[in-house]
Coordinates of C-alpha atoms and ligand atoms in Angstrom, one line a residue:
X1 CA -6.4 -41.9 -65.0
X2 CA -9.9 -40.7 -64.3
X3 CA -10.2 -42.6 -61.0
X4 CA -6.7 -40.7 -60.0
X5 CA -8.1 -37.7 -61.0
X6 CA -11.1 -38.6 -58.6
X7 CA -9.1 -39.6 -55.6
X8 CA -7.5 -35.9 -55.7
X9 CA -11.0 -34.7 -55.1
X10 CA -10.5 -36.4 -51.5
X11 CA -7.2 -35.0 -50.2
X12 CA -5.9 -31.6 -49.7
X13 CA -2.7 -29.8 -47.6
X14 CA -0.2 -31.0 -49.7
X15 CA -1.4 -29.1 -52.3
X16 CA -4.2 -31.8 -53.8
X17 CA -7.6 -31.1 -52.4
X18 CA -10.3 -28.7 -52.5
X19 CA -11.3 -29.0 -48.8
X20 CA -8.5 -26.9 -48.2
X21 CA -6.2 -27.3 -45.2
X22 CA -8.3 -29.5 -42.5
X23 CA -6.2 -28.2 -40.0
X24 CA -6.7 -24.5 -40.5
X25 CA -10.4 -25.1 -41.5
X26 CA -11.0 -26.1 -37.8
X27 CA -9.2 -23.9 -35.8
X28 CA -11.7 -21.1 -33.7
X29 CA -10.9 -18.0 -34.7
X30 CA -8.3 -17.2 -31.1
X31 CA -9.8 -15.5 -28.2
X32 CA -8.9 -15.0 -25.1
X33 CA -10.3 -16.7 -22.5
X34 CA -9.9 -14.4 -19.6
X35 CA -9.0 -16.9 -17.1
X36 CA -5.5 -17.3 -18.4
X37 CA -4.8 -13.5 -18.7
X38 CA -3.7 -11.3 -15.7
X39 CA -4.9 -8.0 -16.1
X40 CA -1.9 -6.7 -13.8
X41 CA 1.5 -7.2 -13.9
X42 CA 4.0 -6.7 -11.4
X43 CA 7.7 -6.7 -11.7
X44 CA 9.3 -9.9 -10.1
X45 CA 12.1 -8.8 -7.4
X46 CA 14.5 -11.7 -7.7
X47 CA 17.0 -11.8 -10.9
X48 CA 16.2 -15.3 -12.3
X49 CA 18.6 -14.8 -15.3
X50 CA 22.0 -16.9 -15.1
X51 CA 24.1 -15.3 -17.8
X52 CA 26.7 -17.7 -19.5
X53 CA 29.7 -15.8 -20.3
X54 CA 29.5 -15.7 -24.0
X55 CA 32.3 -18.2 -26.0
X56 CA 35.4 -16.6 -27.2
X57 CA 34.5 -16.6 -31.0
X58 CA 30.6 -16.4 -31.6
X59 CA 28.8 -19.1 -32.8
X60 CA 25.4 -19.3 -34.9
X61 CA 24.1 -22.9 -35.8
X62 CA 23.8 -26.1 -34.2
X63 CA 26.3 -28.0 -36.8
X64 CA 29.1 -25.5 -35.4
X65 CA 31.2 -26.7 -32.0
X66 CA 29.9 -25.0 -28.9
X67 CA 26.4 -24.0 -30.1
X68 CA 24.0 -24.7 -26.9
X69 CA 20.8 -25.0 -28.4
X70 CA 17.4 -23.9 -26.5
X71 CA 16.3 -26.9 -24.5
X72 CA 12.8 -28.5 -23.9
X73 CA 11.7 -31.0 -21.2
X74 CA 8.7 -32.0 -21.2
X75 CA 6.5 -34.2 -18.5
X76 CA 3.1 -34.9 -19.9
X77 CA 0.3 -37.7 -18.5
X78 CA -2.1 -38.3 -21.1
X79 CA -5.6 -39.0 -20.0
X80 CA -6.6 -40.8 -23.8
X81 CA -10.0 -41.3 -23.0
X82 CA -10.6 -38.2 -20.8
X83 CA -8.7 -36.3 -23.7
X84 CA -6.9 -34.3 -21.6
X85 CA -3.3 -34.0 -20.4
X86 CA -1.3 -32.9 -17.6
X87 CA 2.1 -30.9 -18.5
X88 CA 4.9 -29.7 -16.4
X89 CA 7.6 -28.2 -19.3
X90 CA 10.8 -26.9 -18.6
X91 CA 12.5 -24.5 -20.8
X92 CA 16.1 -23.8 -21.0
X93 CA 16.0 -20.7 -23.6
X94 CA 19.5 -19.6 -25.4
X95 CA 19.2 -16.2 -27.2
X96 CA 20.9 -17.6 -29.9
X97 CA 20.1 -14.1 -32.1
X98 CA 22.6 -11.1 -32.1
X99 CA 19.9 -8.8 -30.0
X100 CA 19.6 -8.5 -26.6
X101 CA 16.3 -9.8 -25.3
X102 CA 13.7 -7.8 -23.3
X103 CA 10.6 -10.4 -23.3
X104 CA 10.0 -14.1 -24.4
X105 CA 7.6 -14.6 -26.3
X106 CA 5.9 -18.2 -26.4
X107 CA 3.8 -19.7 -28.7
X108 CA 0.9 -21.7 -27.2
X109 CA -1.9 -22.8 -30.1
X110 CA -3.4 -25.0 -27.8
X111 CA -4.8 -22.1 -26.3
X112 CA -6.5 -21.0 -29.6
X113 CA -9.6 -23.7 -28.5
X114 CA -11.9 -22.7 -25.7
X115 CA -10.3 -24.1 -22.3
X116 CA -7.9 -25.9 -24.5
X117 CA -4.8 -24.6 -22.2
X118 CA -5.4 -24.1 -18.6
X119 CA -2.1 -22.6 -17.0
X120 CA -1.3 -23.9 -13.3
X121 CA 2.0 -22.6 -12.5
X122 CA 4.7 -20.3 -14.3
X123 CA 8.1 -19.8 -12.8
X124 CA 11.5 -18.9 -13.1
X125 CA 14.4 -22.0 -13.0
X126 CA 14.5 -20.8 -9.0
X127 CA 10.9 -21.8 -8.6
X128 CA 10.3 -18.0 -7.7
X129 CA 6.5 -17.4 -9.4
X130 CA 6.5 -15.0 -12.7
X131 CA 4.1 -12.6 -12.3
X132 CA 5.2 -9.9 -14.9
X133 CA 3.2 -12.1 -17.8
X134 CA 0.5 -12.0 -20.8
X135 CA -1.1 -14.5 -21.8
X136 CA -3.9 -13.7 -25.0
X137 CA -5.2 -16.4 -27.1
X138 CA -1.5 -18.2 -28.3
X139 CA 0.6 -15.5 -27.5
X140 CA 2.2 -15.8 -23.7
X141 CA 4.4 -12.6 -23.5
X142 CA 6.7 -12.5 -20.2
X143 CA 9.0 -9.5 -19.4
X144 CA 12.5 -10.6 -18.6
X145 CA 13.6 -8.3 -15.2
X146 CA 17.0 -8.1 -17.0
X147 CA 17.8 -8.0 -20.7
X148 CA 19.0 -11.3 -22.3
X149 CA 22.4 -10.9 -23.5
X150 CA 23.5 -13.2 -27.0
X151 CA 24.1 -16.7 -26.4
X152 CA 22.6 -16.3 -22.6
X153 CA 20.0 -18.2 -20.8
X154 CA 17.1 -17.9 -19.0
X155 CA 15.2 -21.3 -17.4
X156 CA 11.3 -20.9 -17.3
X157 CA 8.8 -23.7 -15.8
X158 CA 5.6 -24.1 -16.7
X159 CA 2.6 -26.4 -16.0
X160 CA -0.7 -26.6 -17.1
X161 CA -3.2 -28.8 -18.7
X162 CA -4.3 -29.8 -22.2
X163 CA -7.9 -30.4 -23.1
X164 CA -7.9 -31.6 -26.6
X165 CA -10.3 -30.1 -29.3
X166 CA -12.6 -32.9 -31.1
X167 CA -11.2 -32.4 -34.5
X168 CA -9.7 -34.5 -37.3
X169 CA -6.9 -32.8 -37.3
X170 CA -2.9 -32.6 -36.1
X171 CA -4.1 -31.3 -33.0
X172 CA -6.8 -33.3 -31.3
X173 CA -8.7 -36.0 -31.0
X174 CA -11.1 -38.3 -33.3
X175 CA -12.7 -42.0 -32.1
X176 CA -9.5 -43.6 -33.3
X177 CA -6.7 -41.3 -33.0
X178 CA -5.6 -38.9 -30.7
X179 CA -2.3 -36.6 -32.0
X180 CA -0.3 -33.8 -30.3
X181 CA 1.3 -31.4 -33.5
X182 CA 2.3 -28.3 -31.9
X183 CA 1.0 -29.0 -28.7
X184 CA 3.0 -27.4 -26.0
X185 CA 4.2 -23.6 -25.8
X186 CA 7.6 -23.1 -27.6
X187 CA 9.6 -20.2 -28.6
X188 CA 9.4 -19.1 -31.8
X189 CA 12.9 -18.1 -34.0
X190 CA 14.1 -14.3 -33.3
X191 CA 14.7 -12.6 -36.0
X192 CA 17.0 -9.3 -36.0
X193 CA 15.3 -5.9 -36.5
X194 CA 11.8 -7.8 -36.9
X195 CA 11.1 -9.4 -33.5
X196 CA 9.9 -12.8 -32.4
X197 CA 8.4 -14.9 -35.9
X198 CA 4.8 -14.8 -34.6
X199 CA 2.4 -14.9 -37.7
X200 CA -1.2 -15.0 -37.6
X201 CA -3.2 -17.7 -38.7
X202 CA -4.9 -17.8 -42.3
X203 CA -7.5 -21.1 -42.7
X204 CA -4.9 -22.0 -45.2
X205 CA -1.2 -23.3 -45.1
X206 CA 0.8 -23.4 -42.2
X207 CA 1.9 -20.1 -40.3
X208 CA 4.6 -21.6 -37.5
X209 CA 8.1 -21.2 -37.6
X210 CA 10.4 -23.3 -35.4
X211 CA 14.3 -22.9 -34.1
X212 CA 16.1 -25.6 -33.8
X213 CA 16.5 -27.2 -30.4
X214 CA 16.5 -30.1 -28.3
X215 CA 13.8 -32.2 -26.6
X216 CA 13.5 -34.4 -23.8
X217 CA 9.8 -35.7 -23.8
X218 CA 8.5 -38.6 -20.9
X219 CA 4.9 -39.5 -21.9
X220 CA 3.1 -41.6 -19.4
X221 CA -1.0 -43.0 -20.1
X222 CA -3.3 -42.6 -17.2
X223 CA -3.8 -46.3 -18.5
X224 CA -2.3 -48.0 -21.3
X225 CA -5.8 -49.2 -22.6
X226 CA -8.4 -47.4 -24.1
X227 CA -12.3 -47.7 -22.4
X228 CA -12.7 -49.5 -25.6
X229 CA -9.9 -52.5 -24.2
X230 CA -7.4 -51.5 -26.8
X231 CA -4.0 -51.2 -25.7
X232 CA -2.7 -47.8 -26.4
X233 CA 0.1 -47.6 -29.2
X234 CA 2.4 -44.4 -29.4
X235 CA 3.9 -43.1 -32.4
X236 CA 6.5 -39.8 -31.8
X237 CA 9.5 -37.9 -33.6
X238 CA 11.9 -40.0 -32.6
X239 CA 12.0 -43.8 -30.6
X240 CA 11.5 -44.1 -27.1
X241 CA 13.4 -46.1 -24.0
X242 CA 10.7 -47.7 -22.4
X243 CA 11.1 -47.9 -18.1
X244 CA 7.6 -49.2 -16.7
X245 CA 4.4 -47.2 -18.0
X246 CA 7.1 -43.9 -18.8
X247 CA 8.1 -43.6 -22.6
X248 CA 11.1 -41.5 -22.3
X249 CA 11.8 -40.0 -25.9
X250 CA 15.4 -37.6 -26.9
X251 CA 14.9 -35.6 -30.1
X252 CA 17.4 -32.8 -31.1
X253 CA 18.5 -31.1 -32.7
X254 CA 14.6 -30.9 -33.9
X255 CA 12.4 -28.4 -35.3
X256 CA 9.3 -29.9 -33.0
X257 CA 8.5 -32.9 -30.9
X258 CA 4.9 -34.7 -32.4
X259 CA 3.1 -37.7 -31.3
X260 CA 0.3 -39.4 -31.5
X261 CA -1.8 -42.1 -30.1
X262 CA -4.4 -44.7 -30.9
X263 CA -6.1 -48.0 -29.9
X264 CA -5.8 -49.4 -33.2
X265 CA -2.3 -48.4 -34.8
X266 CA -0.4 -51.7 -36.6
X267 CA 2.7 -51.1 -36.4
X268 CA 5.1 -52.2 -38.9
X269 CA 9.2 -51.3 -39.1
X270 CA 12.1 -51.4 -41.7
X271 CA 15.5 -50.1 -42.2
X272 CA 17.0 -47.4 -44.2
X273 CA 20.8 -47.6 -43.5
X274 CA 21.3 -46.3 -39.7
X275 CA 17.3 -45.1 -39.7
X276 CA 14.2 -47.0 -38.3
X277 CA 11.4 -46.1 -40.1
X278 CA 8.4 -47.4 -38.1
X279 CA 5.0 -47.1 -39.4
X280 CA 1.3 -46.7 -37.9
X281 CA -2.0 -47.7 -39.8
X282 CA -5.6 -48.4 -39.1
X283 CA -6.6 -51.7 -40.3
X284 CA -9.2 -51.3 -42.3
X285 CA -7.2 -51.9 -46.0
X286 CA -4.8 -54.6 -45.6
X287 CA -3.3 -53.7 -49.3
X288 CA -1.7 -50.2 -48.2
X289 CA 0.3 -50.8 -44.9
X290 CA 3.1 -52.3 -46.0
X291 CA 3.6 -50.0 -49.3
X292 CA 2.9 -46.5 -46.8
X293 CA 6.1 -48.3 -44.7
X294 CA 8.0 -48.9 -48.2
X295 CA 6.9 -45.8 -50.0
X296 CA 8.3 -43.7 -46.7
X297 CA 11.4 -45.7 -46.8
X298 CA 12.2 -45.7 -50.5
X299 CA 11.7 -41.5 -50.1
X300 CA 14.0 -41.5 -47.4
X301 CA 16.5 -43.5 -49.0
X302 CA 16.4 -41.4 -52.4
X303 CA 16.2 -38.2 -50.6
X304 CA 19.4 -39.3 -48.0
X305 CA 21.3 -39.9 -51.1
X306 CA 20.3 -37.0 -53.5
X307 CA 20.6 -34.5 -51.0
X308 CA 22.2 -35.5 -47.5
X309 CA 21.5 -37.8 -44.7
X310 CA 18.2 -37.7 -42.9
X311 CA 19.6 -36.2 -39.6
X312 CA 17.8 -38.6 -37.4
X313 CA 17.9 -41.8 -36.6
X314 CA 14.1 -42.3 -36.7
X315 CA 11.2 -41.3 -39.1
X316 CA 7.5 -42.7 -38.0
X317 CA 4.6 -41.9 -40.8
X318 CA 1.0 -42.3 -39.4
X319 CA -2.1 -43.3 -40.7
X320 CA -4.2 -39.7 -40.5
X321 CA -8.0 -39.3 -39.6
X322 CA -7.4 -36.4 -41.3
X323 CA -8.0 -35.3 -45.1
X324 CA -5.0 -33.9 -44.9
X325 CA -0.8 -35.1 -45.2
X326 CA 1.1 -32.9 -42.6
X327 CA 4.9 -32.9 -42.1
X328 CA 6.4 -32.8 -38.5
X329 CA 10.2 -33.3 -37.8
X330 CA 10.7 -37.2 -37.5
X331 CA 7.1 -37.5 -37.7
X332 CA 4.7 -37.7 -41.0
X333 CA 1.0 -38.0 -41.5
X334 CA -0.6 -38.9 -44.5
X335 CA -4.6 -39.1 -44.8
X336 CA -6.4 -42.3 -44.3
X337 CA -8.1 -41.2 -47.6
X338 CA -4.5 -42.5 -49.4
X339 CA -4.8 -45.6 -47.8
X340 CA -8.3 -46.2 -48.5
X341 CA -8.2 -45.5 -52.2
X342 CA -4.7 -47.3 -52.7
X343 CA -5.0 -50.2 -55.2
X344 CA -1.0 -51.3 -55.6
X345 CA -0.6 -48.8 -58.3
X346 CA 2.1 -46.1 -57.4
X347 CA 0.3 -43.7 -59.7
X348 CA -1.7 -42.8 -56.5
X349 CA -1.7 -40.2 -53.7
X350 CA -0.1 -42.4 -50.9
X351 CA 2.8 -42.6 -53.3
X352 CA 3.1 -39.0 -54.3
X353 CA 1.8 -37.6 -50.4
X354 CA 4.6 -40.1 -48.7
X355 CA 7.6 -38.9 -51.0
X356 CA 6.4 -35.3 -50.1
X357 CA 6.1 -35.3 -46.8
X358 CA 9.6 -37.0 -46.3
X359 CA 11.2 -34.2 -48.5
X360 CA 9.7 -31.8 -46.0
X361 CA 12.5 -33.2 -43.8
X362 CA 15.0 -31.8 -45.8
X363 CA 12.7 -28.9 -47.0
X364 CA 11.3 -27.6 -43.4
X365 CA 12.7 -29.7 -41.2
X366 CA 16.6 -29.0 -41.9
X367 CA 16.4 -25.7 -43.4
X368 CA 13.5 -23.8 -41.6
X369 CA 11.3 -20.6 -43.3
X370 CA 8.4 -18.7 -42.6
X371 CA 6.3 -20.8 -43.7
X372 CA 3.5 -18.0 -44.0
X373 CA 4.9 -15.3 -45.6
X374 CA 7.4 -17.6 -47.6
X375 CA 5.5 -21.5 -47.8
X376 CA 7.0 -21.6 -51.6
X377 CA 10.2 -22.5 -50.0
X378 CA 9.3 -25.7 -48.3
X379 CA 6.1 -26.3 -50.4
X380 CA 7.8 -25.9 -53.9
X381 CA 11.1 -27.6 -52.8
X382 CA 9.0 -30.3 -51.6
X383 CA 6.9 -31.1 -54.4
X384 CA 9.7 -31.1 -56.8
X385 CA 11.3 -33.4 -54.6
X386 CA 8.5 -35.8 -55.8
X387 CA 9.6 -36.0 -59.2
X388 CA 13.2 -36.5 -57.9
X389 CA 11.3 -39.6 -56.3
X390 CA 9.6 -40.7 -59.2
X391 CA 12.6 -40.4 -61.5
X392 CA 14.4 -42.8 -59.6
X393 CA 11.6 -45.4 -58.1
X394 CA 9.1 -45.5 -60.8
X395 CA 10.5 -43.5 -64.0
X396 CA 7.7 -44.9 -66.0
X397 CA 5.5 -42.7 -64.0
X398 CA 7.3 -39.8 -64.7
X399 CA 5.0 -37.8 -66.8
X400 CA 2.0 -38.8 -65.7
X401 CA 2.6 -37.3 -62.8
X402 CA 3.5 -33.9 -64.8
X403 CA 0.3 -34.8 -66.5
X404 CA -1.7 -35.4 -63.2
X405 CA 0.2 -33.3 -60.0
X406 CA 1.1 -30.3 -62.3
X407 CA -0.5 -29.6 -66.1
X408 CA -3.8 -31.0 -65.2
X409 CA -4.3 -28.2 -62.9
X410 CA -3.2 -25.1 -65.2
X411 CA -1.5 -24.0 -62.4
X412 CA -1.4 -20.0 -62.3
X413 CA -0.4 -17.7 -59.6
X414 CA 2.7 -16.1 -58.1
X415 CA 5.0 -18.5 -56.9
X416 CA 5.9 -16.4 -53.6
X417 CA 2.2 -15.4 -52.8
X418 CA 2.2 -15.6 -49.1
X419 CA -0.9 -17.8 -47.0
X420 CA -2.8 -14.8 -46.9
X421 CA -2.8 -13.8 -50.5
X422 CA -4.6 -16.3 -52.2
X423 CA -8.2 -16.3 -53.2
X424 CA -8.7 -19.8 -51.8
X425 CA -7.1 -23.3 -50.8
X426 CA -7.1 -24.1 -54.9
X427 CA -5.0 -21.3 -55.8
X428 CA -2.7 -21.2 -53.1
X429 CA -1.5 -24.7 -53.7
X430 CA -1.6 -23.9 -57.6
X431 CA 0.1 -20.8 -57.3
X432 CA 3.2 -21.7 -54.4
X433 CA 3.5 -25.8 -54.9
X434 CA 2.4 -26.1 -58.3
X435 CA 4.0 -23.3 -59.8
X436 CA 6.7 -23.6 -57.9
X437 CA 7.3 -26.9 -59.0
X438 CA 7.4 -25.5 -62.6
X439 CA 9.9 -22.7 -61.5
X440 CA 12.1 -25.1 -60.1
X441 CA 11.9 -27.3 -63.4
X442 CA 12.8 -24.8 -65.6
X443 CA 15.4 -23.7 -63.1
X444 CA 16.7 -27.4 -63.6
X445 CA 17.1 -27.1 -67.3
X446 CA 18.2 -23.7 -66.9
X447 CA 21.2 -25.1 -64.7
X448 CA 21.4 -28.5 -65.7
X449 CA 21.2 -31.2 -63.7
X450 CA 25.2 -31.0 -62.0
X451 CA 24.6 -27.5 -61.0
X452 CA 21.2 -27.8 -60.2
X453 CA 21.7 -30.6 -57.2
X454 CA 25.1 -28.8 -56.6
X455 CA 23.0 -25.6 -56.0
X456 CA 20.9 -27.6 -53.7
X457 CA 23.0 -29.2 -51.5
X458 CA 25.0 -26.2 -51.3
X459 CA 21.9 -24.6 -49.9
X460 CA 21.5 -27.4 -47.3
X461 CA 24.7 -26.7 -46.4
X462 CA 24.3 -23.3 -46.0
X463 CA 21.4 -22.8 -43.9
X464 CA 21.2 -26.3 -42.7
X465 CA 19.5 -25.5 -38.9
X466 CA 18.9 -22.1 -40.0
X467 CA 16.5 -19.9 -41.5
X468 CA 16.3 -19.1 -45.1
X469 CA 14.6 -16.2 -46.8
X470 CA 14.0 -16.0 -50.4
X471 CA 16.8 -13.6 -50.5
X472 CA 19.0 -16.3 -49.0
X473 CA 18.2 -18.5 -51.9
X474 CA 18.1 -16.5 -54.9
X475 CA 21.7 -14.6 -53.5
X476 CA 23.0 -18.0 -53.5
X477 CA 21.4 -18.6 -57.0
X478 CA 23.5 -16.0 -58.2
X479 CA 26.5 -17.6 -58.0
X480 CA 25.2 -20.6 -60.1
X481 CA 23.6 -18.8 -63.1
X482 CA 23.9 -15.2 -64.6
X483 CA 21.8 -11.9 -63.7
X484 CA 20.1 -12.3 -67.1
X485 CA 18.8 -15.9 -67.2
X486 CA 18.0 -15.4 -63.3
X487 CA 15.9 -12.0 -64.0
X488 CA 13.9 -14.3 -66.7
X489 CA 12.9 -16.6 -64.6
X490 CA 12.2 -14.3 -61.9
X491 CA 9.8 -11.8 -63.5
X492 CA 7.9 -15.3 -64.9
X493 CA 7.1 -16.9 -61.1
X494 CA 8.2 -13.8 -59.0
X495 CA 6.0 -11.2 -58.1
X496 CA 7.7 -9.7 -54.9
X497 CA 10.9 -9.7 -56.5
X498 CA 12.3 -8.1 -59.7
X499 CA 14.6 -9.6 -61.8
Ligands
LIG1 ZN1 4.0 -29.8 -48.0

């Protein structure tokens, strides 16, 4: 028990460390660098916009016929041992909101790291150069010449050059890993009467939010072995053809497109069902590949039945040089810390970190949020997930890990305190996973367990692709349990809310 207690010490973004969030600890604060930014804009002259007529009856999710999603293709080269990469991306952007459009707004956090994003070209689907442009620290703002009507698209081509940070982290590169989370500039959801879901960044948490869309990735290596002589494995979101030296990957309908490469990954696969689960570790500690794989896949299988199939046919979890777990769609990392401290016992952090990062696929991947001003609605859905997975694969672990995950930690805290609320990593995760696990539990016996999964899936269902708000849940709620018991509950974990 002690030694458990000690291994927490040595984790942290899924809610067990006190080094806080890796990720966010290492990001520079973003500046601009000038060189990306012209200081003038002029209007562009040609009229790059090729409107669609709009379908006859309006559609608003991916899962309904007709929906055209936004649509990514990426070229990239990656230079491994240069840490660098060459990008030419090609965006086909719907305006799937009920606005019309004036600008785009893209996302580029590569461009939060000093010459981290150099910008060669940017131009409409005609090859005509955009000039009318921003571009300060991850925020590339261009001014469309003509309003974007609903469910009309505009094609933009952009190319440009990565230079990875040094960081352990999802981002960047270490001696033995090199990864690419939320590496290339994307369009971030629109949302009605607010605007483009930009939040900023808070050293804690995650602050992205992603629309659903679909990806067409070909990854080429400068060369396929490392200057150490290692030959370079890939890991990605989804499974790649292979033609020559070109990895040519299809991933949609996806939140994101991840990857990651190394000179040491050991690959090992299984099955769950229809889905490969593939899995990447170092090989320094022989006795936690196989149970990362098996842990990953047992999750998936649980989670598949419990709540509803895993959407893809792929799921690849990675060894991390990281302190950190962090969830990607198809793609999960979990520290090298849980491997290195994993004795065979399932009363351990791989255990716990692998069923939580595959409920993120459900809980983040599936239903999107804002995962800043909101991260109780991934992070407490997805460690209450965990003792969904316990319950089934090891129920004689089921309360210690109340004991260890939750009471150990006398959790307090509002449940929806937002990234930049808390106080610190330690009360952030106490206050939105911890607590929120404890709302959810006493939501379950509120409910019971029928009506409680039946409120779940129901959720899926209902925003499956989408965005959900904590309204969005708690007006569903509604319908499952009365004003009185809800209001309770509410005013117990709520702060933002009144019951
Ligand atoms: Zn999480």
């Amino acid at each position: 028990m002690k030694r458990q207690l000690a291994v927490f010490i040595l984790t942290s973004c899924l809610g067990l460390s006190i080094l806080g969030c890796s990720t966010q600890e290492q990001v520079p604060l973003s500046t601009n660098s000038g060189a990306n930014t012209p200081e003038t804009a002029t209007p562009t002259a040609e009229q790059p916009i090729t409107t669609t007529p709009p379908p006859a009856t309006p559609t608003n999710a991916p899962d309904e016929p007709g929906f055209q999603l936004t649509k990514y293709v990426i070229d990239v080269e990656l230079n491994y041992d240069a840490h660098s990469a060459v990008v030419d991306q090609r965006i086909t952007y719907v305006n799937n909101s009920n606005s019309e459009l004036e600008d785009l707004l893209f996302l580029i956090e590569p461009n939060s790291y000093p010459n981290g994003f150099l910008l060669n070209a940017i131009t409409w689907e005609n090859d005509n150069p955009i000039q009318d442009y921003s571009l300060n620290g991850r925020e590339l703002r261009l001014v469309l010449p003509q309003s974007l009507e609903p469910e009309s698209t505009v094609g933009i081509t952009l190319s440009f050059q990565l230079n990875l940070p040094n960081q352990n982290a999802p981002y960047g590169y270490t001696e033995r890993q090199t990864n690419l989370g939320d590496w290339y500039p994307y369009l971030p959801p629109y949302i009605p009467g607010e605007g483009w879901l930009v939040r900023e960044d808070a050293f804690l948490g995650e602050h992205l939010a992603y629309e659903m869309s679909e990806f067409e990735v070909e990854i080429k290596l400068t060369n396929p072995y490392s200057a150490n002589g290692g030959e370079l494995v890939l890991a990605a979101s989804s499974i790649p053809e292979r033609e020559g030296d070109s990895y040519q990957y299809h991933h949609s309908p996806a939140r994101n497109f991840a990857w990651t490469v190394s000179d040491q990954y050991l690959e090992q696969e299984t099955q769950v069902g229809a889905v490969l689960v593939k899995s990447y570790a170092f090989p320094f500690h022989p006795q936690a590949e196989a149970p990362a794989l098996e842990e990953t896949a047992k999750a998936l299988s649980i989670f598949s039945e419990l709540f509803e199939p895993y959407p893809h046919k792929a799921l690849s979890v990675v060894e991390a040089d990281f302190l950190d777990g962090m969830e990607y769609d198809g793609l999960v990392f979990l520290s090298h810390a849980f491997y290195d401290y994993y004795t065979g016992d399932p009363q351990s952090n791989l255990t716990i970190i692998a069923a939580h990062e595959v409920a993120h696929q459900w809980w983040y991947g599936l239903v999107g949020n804002d995962q800043a001003r909101e991260p109780w609605l991934d992070e407490a859905l997805s460690t209450f997930s965990e003792i969904f997975f316990y319950e089934r694969a090891y129920p004689e672990f089921v309360d210690w890990w109340w004991e260890n995950r939750i009471y150990f930690h006398d959790p307090q805290g509002w449940v929806d305190s937002t990234i930049y609320e808390a106080a610190g990593f330690y009360p952030y995760r106490d206050a939105v996973y911890l607590r929120g696990a404890l709302f959810l539990s006493d939501l379950r016996n509120l409910l019971g367990e029928e009506v409680f999964i039946a409120f779940l899936r129901d959720y899926l269902a209902e925003y499956r692709y989408r965005q959900a708000t904590g309204d969005d849940f708690f007006n569903l709620l509604s319908a499952y349990a009365s004003e009185a018991d809800l209001s309770a509950l509410i005013n117990s974990y709520f702060s933002h809310r009144s019951g």
